[in-house]
Short mmCIF file of C-alpha atoms in Angstrom, two decimals:
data_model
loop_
_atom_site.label_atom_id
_atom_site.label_comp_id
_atom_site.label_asym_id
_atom_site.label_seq_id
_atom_site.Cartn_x
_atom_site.Cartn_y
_atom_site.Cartn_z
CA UNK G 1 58.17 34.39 28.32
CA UNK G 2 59.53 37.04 30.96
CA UNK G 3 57.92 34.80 33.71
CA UNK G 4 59.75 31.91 32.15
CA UNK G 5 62.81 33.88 32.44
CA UNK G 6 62.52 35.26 35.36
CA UNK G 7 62.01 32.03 36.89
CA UNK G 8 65.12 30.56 35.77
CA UNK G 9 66.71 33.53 37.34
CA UNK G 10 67.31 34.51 40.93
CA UNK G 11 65.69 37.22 42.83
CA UNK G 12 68.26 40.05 42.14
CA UNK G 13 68.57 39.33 38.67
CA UNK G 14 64.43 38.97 39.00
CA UNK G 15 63.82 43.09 40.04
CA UNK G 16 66.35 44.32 37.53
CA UNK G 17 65.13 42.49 34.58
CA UNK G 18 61.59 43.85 35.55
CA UNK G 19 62.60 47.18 35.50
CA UNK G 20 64.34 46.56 31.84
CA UNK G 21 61.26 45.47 30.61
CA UNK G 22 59.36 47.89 32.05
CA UNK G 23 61.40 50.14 30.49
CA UNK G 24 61.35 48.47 27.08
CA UNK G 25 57.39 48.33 27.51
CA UNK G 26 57.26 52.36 28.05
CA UNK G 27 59.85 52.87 25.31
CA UNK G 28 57.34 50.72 22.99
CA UNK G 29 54.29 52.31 24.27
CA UNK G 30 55.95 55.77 23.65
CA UNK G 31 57.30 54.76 20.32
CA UNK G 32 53.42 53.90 19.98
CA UNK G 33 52.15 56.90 21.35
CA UNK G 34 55.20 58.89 18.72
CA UNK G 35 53.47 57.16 15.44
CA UNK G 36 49.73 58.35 16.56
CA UNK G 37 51.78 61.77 17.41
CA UNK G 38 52.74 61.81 14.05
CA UNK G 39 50.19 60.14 11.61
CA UNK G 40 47.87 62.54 13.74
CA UNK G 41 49.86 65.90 13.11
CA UNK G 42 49.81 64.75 9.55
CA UNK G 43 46.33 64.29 9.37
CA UNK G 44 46.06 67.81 11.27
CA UNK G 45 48.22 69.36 8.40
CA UNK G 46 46.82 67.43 5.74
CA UNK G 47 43.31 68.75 6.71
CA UNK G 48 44.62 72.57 7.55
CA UNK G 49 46.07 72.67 4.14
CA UNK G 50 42.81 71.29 2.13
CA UNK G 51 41.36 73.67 4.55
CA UNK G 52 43.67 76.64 3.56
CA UNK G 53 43.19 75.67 -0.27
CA UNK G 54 39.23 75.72 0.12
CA UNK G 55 39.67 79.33 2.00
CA UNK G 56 42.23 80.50 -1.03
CA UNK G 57 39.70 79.41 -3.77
CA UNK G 58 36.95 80.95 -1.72
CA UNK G 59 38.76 84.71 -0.63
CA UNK G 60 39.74 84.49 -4.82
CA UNK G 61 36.25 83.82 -5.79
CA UNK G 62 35.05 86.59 -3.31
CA UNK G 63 37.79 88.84 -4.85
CA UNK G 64 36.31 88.12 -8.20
CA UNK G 65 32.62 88.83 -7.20
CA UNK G 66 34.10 92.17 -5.34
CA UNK G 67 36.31 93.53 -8.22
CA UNK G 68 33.17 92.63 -10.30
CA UNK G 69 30.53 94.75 -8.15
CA UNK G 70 33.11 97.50 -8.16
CA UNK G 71 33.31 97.31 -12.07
CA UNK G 72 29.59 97.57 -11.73
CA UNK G 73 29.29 100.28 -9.43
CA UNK G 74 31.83 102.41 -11.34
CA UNK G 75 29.68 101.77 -14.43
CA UNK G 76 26.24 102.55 -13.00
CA UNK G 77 28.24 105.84 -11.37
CA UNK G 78 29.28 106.64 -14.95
CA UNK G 79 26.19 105.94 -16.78
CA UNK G 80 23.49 107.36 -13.92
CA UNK G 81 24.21 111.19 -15.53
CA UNK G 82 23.26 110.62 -18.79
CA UNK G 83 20.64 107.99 -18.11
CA UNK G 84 18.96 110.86 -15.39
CA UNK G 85 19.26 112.96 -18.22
CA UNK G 86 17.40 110.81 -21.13
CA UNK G 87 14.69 109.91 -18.06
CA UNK G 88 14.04 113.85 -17.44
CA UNK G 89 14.13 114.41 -21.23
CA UNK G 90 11.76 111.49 -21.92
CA UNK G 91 9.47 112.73 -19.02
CA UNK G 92 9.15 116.18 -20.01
CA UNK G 93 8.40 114.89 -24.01
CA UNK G 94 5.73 113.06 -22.08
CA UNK G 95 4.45 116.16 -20.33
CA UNK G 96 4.52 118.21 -24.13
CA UNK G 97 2.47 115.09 -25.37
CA UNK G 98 -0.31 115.18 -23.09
CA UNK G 99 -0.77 118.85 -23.43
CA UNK G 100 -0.36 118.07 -27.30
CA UNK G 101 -3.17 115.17 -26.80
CA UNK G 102 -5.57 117.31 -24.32
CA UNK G 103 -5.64 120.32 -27.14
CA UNK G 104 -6.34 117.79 -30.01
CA UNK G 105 -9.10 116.20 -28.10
CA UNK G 106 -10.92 119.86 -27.58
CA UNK G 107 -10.38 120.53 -30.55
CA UNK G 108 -12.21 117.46 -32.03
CA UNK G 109 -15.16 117.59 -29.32
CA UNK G 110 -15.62 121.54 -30.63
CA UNK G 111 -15.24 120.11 -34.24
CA UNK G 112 -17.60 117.42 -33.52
CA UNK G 113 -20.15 119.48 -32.11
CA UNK G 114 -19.80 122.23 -34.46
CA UNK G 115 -20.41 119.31 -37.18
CA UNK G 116 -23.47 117.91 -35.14
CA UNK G 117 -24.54 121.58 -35.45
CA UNK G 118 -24.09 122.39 -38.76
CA UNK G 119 -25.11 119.22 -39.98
CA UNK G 120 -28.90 120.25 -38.35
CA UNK G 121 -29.03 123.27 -39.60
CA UNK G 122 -28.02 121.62 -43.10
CA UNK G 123 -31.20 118.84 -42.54
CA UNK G 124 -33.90 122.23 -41.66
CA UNK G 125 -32.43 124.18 -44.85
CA UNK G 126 -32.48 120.90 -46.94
CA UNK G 127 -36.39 120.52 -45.44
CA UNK G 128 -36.86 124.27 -46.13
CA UNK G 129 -35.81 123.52 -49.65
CA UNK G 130 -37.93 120.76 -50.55
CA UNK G 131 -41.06 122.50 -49.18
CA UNK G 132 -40.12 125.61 -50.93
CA UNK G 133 -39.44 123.37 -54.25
CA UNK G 134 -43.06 121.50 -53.54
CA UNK G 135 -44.29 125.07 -53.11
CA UNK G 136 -42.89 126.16 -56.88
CA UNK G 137 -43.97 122.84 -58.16
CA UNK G 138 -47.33 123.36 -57.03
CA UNK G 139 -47.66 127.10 -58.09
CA UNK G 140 -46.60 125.73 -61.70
CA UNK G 141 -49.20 123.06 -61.80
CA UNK G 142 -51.73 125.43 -60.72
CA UNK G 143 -50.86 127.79 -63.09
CA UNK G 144 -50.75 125.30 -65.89
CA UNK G 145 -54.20 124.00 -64.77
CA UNK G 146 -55.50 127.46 -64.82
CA UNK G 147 -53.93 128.29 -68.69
CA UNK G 148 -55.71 124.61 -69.16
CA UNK G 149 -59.29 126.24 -68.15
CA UNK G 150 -58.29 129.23 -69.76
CA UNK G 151 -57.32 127.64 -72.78
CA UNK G 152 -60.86 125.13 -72.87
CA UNK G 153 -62.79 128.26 -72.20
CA UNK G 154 -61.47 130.22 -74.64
CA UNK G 155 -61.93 127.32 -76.99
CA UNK G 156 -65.35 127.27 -75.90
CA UNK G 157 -66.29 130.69 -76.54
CA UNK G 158 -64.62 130.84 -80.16
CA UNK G 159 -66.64 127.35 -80.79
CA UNK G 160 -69.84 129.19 -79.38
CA UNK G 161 -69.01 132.38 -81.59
CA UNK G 162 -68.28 129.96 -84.75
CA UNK G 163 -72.00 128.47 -83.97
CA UNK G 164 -73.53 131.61 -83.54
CA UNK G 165 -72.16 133.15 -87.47
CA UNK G 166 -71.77 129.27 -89.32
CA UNK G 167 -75.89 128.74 -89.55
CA UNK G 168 -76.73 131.82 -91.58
CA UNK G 169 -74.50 130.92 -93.92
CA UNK G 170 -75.44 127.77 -94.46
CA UNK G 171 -79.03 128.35 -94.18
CA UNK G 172 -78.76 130.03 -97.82
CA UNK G 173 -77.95 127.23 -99.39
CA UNK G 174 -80.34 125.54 -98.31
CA UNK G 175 -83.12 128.00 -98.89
CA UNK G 176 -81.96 127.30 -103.20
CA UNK G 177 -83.75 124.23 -104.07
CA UNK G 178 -87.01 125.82 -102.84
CA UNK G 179 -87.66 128.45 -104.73
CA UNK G 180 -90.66 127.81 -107.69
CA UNK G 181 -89.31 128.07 -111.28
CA UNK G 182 -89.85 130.81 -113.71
CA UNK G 183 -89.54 134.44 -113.94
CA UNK G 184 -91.61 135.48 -111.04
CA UNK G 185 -90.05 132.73 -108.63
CA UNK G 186 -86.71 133.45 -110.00
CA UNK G 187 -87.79 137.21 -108.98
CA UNK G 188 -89.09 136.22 -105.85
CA UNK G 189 -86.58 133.79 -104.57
CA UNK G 190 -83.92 136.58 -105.35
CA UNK G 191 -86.10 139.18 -103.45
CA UNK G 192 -86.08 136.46 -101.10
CA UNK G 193 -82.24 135.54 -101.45
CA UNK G 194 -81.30 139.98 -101.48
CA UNK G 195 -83.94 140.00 -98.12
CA UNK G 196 -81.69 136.84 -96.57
CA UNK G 197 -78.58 138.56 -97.46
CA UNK G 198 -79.46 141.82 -96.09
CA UNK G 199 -80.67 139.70 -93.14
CA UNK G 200 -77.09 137.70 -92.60
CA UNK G 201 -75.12 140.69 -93.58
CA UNK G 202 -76.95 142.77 -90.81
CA UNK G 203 -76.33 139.67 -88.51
CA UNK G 204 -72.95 139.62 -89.74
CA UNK G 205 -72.57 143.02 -88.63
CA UNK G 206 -74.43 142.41 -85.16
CA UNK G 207 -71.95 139.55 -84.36
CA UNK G 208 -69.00 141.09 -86.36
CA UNK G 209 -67.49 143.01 -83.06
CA UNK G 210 -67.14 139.60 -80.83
CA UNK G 211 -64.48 138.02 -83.25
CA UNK G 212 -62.88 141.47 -83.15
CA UNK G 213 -62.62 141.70 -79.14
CA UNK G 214 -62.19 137.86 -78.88
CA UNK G 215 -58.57 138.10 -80.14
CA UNK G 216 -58.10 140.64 -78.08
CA UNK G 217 -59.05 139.80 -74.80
CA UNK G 218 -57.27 136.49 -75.59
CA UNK G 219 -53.88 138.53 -76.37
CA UNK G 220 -54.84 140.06 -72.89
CA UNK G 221 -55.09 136.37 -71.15
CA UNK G 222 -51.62 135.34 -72.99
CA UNK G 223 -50.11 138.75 -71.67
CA UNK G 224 -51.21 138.33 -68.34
CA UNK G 225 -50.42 134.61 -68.41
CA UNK G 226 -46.61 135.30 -69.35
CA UNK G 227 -46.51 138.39 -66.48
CA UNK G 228 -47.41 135.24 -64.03
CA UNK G 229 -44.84 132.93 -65.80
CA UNK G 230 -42.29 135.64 -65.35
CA UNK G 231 -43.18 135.92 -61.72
CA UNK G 232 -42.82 132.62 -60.86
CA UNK G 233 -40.00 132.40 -62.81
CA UNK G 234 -38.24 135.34 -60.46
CA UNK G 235 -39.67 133.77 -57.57
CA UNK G 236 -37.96 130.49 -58.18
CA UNK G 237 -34.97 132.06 -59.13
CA UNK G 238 -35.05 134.33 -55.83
CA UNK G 239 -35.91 131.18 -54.20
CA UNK G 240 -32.40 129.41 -55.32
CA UNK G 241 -30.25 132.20 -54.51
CA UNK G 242 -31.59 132.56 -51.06
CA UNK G 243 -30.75 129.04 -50.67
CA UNK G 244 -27.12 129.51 -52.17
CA UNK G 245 -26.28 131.77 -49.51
CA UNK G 246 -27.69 130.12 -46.55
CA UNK G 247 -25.18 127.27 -47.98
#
C-alpha cells in the first residue's frame, strides 16, 4: 500500500512520506516494545510478590519453630536442676541397694552353709540314735531271753525237786493192797507201813532243805534280775537325755 502510494506521488513527496512511515513503524514497534515492557514488569512483580509471600510464610514459620525451641530450651534450663537432682538421688538409692543386696546374699550363703552343716551333724546324731536305740533294743531282748532261760530252768529244777519228793508218797499207797490179811499181816504191813514212813519222813527230811533254798535263790535271781532292769532302765534314760542336749 505505501508503494502504491508512493507511486502515485512524486519524488519529494516520495522521501518525506518514507520518513513518516518510518517513523510511524518505530512509534509502533516501540509502542510494541512498551506492552512487552510492561506485561513483563508485571510478570516481574507478580512473581517478586508470590515470591515475597512464600519468604513471609517461610521467616513466620521459622519464627514459630525458633520461639518454639526457645520455649524448649527455657524449659529443659528450668527442669535440668531438679531432674539432676532425682537422677543423683535415684543413683545413690541404687548404690544403698546393692550394698543392701551384696549383705543379704552373704548372709544367705553363711545361712545356707550353716544349714548344710547342721543338717549333717543332725543325719550322724539321728544315725547315732538309732544305733544307740538298736543297742537298748537288743540289751532288752537279751535280757528277756536270759529271764526266759532263767525262768525254764528254774521251772526245771522245781519240776526235778517235785519228782524227786512226789514218788514216796505215792509209793504208800500203793504198798496197801499188798499186805496179807489178819492180825499178823495187819501187824506186819503196819511195821511195814511205820518202817516206810520213817523211811519217807527221813527222805522228807534229806530233801526238805532244797525247797527251802529254792525260793530263795529264786528271790535272789528276781532281785538281781530287777537290779539289771533298773540299769537298763537308767541307761536308756541317760541315753535320751544325752541326745536332748546334743539337739
Amino acid at each position: 500500500m505505501a508503494s502504491q502510494f508512493s507511486a502515485s506521488l512524486p519524488d519529494g513527496h516520495d522521501h518525506g512520506e518514507s520518513e513518516e512511515v518510518i517513523r510511524e513503524q518505530a512509534l509502533a514497534e516501540s509502542g510494541q516494545s512498551q506492552a512487552m515492557y510492561n506485561y513483563s514488569q508485571k510478570l516481574m512483580e507478580r512473581k517478586e510478590r508470590e515470591l515475597m509471600e512464600s519468604i513471609a510464610k517461610n521467616y513466620g514459620r521459622i519464627r514459630e519453630v525458633e520461639r518454639e525451641l526457645g520455649n524448649l530450651q527455657l524449659q529443659l534450663k528450668l527442669t535440668a536442676g531438679p531432674k539432676k537432682l532425682a537422677l543423683e538421688v535415684l543413683r545413690r538409692k541404687i548404690e544403698e541397694q546393692n550394698e543392701r543386696v551384696a549383705y543379704v546374699r552373704a548372709k544367705h550363703t553363711t545361712a545356707k552353709a550353716t544349714y548344710e552343716r547342721l543338717d549333717a551333724e543332725l543325719k550322724q546324731e539321728e544315725a547315732a540314735k538309732e544305733q544307740l536305740c538298736q543297742e537298748l533294743n537288743m540289751l532288752v531282748q537279751q535280757a528277756a531271753r536270759a529271764q526266759m532261760d532263767k525262768l525254764e530252768q528254774l521251772k526245771t529244777q522245781l519240776e526235778s525237786l517235785y519228782a524227786g519228793v512226789l514218788p514216796g508218797d505215792v509209793a504208800q499207797p500203793q504198798q496197801q493192797p499188798s499186805s496179807p490179811a489178819g492180825p499178823s499181816g495187819s501187824a506186819a504191813a503196819g511195821a511195814g507201813a511205820q518202817a516206810q514212813q520213817n523211811a519217807t519222813g527221813s527222805g522228807a527230811a534229806s530233801a526238805g532243805p532244797a525247797p527251802a533254798a529254792e525260793p530263795e535263790s529264786q528271790q535272789q535271781q528276781q532281785q538281781r534280775q530287777e537290779q539289771e532292769r533298773q540299769e537298763q532302765e537308767r541307761k536308756r534314760q541317760e541315753a535320751e537325755a544325752a541326745e536332748r542336749r546334743r539337739r
